[in-house]
Coordinates of N, CA and C in Angstrom, one line a residue:
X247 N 119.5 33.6 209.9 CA 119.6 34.9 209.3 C 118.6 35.9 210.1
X248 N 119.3 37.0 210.3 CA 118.6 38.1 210.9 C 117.5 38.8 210.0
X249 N 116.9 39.6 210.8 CA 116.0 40.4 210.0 C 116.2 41.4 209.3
X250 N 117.6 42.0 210.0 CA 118.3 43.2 209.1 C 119.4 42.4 208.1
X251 N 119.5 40.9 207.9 CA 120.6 40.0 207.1 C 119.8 40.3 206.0
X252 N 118.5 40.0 206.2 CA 117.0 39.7 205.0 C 116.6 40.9 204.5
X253 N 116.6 41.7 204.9 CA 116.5 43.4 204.6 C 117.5 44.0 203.8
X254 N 119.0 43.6 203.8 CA 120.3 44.0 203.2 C 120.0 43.1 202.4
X255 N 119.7 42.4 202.1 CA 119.6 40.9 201.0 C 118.9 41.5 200.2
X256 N 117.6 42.3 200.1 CA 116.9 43.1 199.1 C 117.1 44.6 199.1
X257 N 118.1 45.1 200.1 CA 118.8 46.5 199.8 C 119.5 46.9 199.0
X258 N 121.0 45.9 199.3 CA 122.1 45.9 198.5 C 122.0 46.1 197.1
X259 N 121.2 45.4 196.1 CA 121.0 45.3 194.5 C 120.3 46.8 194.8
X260 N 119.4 47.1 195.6 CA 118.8 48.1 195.1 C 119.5 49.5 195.0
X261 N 120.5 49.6 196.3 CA 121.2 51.0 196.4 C 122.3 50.5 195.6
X262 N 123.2 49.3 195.0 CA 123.8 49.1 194.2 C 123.7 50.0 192.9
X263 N 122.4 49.5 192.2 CA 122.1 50.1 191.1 C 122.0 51.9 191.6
X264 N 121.2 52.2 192.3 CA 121.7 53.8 192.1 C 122.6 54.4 192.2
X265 N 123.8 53.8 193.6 CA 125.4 54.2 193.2 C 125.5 54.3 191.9
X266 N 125.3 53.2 190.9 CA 125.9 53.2 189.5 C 125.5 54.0 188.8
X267 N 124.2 54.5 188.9 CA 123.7 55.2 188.4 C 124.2 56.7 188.3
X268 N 124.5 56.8 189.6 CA 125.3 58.3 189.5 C 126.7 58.6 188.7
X269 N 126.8 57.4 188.7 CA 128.6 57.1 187.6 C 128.2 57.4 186.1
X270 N 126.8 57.4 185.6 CA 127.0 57.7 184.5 C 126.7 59.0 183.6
X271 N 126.8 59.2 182.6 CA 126.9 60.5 182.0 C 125.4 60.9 181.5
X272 N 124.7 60.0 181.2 CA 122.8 60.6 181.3 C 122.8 60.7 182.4
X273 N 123.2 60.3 183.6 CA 122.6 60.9 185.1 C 123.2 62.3 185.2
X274 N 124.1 62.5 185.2 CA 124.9 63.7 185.2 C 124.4 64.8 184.5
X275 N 123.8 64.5 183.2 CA 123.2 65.6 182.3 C 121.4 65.7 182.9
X276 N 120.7 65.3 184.1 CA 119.7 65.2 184.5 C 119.5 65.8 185.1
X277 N 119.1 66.8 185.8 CA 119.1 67.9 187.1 C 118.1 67.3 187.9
X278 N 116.7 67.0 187.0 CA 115.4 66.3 188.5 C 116.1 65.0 188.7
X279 N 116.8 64.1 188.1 CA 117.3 63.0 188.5 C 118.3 63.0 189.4
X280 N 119.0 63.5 189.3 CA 120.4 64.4 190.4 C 119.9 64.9 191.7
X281 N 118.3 65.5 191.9 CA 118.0 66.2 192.8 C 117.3 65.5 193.4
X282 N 116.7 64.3 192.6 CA 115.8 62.9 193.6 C 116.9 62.2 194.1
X283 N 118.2 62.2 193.8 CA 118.8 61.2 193.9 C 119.9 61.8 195.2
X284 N 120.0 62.6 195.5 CA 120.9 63.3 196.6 C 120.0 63.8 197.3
X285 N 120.2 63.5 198.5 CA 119.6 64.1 199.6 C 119.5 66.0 199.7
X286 N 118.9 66.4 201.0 CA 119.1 67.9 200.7 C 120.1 68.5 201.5
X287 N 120.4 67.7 202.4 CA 121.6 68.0 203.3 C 122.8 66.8 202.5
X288 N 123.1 66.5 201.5 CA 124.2 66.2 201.0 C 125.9 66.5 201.4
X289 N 126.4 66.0 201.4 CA 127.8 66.3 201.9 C 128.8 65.3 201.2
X290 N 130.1 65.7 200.5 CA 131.0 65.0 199.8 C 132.4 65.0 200.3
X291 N 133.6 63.8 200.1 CA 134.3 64.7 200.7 C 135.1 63.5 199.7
X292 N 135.3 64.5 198.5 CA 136.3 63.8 197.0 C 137.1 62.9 197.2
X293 N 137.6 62.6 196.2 CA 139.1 61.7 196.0 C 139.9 62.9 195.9
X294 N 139.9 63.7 196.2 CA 141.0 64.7 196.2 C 140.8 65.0 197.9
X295 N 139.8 64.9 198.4 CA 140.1 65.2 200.0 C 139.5 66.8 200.0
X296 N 138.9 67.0 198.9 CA 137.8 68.3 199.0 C 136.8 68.0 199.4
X297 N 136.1 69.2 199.9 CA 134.5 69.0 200.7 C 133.5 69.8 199.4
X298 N 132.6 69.1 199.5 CA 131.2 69.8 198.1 C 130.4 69.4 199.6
X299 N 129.4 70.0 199.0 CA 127.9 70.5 199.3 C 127.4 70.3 198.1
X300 N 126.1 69.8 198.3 CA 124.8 69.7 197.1 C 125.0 70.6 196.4
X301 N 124.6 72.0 196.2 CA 124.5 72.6 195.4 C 125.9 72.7 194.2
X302 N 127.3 73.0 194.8 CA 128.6 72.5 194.2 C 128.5 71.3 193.5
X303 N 127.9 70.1 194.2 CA 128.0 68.7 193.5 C 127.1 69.0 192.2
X304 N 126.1 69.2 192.6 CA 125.2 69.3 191.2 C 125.8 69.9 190.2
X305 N 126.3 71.0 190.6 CA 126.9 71.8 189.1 C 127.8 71.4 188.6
X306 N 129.0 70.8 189.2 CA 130.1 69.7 188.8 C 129.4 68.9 187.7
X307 N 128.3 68.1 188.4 CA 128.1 67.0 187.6 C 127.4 67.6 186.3
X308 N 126.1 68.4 186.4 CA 125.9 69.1 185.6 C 126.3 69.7 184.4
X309 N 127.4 70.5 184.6 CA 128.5 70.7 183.8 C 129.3 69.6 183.5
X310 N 129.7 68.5 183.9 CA 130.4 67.7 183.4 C 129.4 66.7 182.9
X311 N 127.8 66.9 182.3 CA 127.1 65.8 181.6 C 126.6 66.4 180.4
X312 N 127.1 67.3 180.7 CA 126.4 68.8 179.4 C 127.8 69.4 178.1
X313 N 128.9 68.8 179.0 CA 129.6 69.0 177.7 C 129.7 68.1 176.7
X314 N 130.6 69.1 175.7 CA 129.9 68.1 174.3 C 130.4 66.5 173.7
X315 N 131.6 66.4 174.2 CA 132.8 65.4 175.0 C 132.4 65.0 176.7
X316 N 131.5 64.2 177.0 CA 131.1 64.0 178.2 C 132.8 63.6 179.1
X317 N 132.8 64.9 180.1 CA 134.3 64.5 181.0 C 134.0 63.3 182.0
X318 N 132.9 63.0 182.4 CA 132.7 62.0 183.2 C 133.5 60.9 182.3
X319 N 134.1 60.1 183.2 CA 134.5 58.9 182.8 C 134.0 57.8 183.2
X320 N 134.3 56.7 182.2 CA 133.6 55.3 182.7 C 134.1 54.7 184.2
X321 N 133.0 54.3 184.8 CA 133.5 53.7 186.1 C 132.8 52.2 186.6
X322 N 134.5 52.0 186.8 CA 133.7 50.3 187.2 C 133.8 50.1 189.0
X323 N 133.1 49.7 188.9 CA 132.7 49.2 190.6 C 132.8 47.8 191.3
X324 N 133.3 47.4 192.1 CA 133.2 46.0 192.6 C 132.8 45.9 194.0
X325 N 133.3 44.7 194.8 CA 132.9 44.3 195.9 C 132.0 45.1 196.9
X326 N 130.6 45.1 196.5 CA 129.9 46.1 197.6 C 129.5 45.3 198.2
X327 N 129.1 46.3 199.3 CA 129.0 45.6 201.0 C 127.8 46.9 201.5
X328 N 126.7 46.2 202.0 CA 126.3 47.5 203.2 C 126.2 46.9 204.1
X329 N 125.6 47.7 205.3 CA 125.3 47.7 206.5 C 124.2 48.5 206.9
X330 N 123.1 47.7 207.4 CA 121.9 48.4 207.8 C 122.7 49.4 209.5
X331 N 122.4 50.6 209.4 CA 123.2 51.5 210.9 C 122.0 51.6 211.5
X332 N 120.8 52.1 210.9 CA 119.1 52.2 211.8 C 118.4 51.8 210.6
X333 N 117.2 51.8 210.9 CA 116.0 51.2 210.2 C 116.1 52.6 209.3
X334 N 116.0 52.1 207.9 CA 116.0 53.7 206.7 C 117.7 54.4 206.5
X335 N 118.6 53.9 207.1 CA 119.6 54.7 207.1 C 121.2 53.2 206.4
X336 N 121.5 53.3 205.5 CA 122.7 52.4 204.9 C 124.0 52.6 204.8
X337 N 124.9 52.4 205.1 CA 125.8 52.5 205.1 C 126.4 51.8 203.6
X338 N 126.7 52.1 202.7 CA 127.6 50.9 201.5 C 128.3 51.3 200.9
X339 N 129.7 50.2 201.0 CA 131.2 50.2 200.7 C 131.4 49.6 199.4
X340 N 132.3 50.1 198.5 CA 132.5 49.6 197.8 C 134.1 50.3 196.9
X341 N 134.7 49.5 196.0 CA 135.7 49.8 195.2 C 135.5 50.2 194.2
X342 N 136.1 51.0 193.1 CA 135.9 51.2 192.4 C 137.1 52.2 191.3
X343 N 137.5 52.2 190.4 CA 138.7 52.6 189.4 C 137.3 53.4 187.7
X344 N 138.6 54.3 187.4 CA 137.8 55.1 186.3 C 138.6 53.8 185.3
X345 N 137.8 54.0 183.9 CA 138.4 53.3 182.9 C 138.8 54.6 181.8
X346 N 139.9 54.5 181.1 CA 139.8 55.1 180.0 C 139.7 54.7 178.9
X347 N 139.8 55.6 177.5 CA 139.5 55.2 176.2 C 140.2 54.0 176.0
X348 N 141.1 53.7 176.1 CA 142.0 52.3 176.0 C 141.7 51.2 177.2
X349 N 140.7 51.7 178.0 CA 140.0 50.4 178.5 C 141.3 50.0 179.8
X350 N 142.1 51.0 180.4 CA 143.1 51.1 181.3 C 142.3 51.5 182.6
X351 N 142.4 51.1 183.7 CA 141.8 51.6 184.8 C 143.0 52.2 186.0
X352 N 142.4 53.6 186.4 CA 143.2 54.4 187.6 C 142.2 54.8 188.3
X353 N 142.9 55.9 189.2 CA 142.2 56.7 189.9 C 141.3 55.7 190.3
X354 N 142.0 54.6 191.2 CA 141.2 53.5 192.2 C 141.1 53.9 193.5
X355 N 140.1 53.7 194.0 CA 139.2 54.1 195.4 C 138.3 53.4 196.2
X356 N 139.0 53.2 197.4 CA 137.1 53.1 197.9 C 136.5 53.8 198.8
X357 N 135.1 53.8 198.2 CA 133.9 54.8 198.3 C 133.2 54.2 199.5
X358 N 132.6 55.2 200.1 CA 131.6 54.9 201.2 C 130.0 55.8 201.1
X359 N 129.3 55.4 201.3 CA 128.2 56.2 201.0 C 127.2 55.8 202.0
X360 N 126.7 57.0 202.5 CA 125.4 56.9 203.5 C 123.7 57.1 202.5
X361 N 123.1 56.0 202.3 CA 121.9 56.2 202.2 C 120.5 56.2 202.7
X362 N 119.8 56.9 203.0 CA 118.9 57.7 204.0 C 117.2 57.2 203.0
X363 N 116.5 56.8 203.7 CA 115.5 56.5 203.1 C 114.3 57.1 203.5
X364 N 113.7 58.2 202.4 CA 112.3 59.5 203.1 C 111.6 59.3 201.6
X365 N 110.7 60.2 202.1 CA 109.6 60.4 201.3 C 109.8 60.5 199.7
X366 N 111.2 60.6 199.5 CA 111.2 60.5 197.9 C 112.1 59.0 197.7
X367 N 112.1 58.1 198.4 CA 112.7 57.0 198.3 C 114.2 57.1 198.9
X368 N 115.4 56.5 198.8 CA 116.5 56.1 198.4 C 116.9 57.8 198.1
X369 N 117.9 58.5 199.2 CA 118.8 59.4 198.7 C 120.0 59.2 199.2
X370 N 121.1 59.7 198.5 CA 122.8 59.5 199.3 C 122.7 60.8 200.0
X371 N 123.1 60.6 201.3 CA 123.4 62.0 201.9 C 124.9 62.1 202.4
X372 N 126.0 61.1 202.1 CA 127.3 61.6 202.5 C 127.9 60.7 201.5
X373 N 128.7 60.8 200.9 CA 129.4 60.0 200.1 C 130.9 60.6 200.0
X374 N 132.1 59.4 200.1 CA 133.6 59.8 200.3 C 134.6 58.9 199.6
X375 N 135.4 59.1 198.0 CA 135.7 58.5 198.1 C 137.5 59.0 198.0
X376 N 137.8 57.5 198.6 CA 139.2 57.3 198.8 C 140.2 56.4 198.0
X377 N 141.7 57.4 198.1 CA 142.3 56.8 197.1 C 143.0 55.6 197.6
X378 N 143.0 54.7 196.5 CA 144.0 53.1 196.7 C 144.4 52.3 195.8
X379 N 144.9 51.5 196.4 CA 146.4 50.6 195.7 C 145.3 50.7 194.8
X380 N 146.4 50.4 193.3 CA 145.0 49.6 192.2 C 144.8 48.1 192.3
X381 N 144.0 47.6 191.7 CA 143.3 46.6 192.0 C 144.5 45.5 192.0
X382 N 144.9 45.2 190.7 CA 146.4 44.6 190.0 C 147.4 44.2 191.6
X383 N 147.8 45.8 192.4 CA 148.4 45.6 193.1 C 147.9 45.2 194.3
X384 N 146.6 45.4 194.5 CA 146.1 44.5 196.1 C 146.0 43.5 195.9
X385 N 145.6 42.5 194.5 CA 145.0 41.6 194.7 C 146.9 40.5 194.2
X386 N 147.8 41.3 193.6 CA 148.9 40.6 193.3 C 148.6 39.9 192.5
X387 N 148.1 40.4 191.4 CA 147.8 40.5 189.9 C 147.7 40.9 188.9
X388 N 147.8 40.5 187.5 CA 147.6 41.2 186.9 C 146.1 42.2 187.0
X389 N 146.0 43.9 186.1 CA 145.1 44.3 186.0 C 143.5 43.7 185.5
X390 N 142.7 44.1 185.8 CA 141.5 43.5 184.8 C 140.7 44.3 184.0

């Protein structure tokens, strides 16, 4: 095992959990937690194939953790993967489908995210996600 195998070995869980973190609806309603957690050169490029910038992203989410019916929906995530690209800089892949109130998952994707590591720890500075088969159909099975 490499030195960067041993370094992703205690990365992964860590930028795991803050990906997730951004999935949920207290992170969303948090502005200093939103602004530790994105870089300042941020850059998005949707599941619609639109481009945000930080400042756009924040108010999106903002607005979508502040209403009174939180619109963020539940998101589940699987098979993550990084890749150390330089010393401080992560690359991590992963899949992921919204759930709705009936516990039905769509709007399946996989996500890529660049995380950059500076003086305020762990920030995403590019994140993209992409649309895909649902899970059901890649895996040639039923849903989960």
């Amino acid at each position: 095992m490499t030195q960067a195998d041993t370094e992703l070995t205690h990365l992964l869980p860590q930028l795991q959990a803050l990906e997730c973190e951004l999935h949920l609806d207290k992170t969303a309603a948090d502005l200093p937690r939103l602004q530790a957690l994105l870089h300042p050169d941020f850059r998005e490029i949707g599941y619609s194939g639109r481009s945000y910038q930080r400042e756009e992203m924040l108010a999106l989410l903002i607005a979508a953790g502040a209403a009174p019916a939180p619109s963020l929906h539940q998101v589940q995530a699987r098979n993550f993967q990084a890749q150390l690209l330089v010393p401080g800089l992560v690359l991590l892949n992963y899949e992921s489908a919204h759930c709705d109130a009936q516990g039905r998952l769509h709007r399946h994707s996989r996500r890529s995210s660049l995380w950059r590591l500076g003086t305020q720890g762990w920030q995403m500075q590019f994140h993209q996600g992409t649309p895909c088969a649902d899970w059901a159909a890649a895996n040639g099975s039923p849903a989960e």
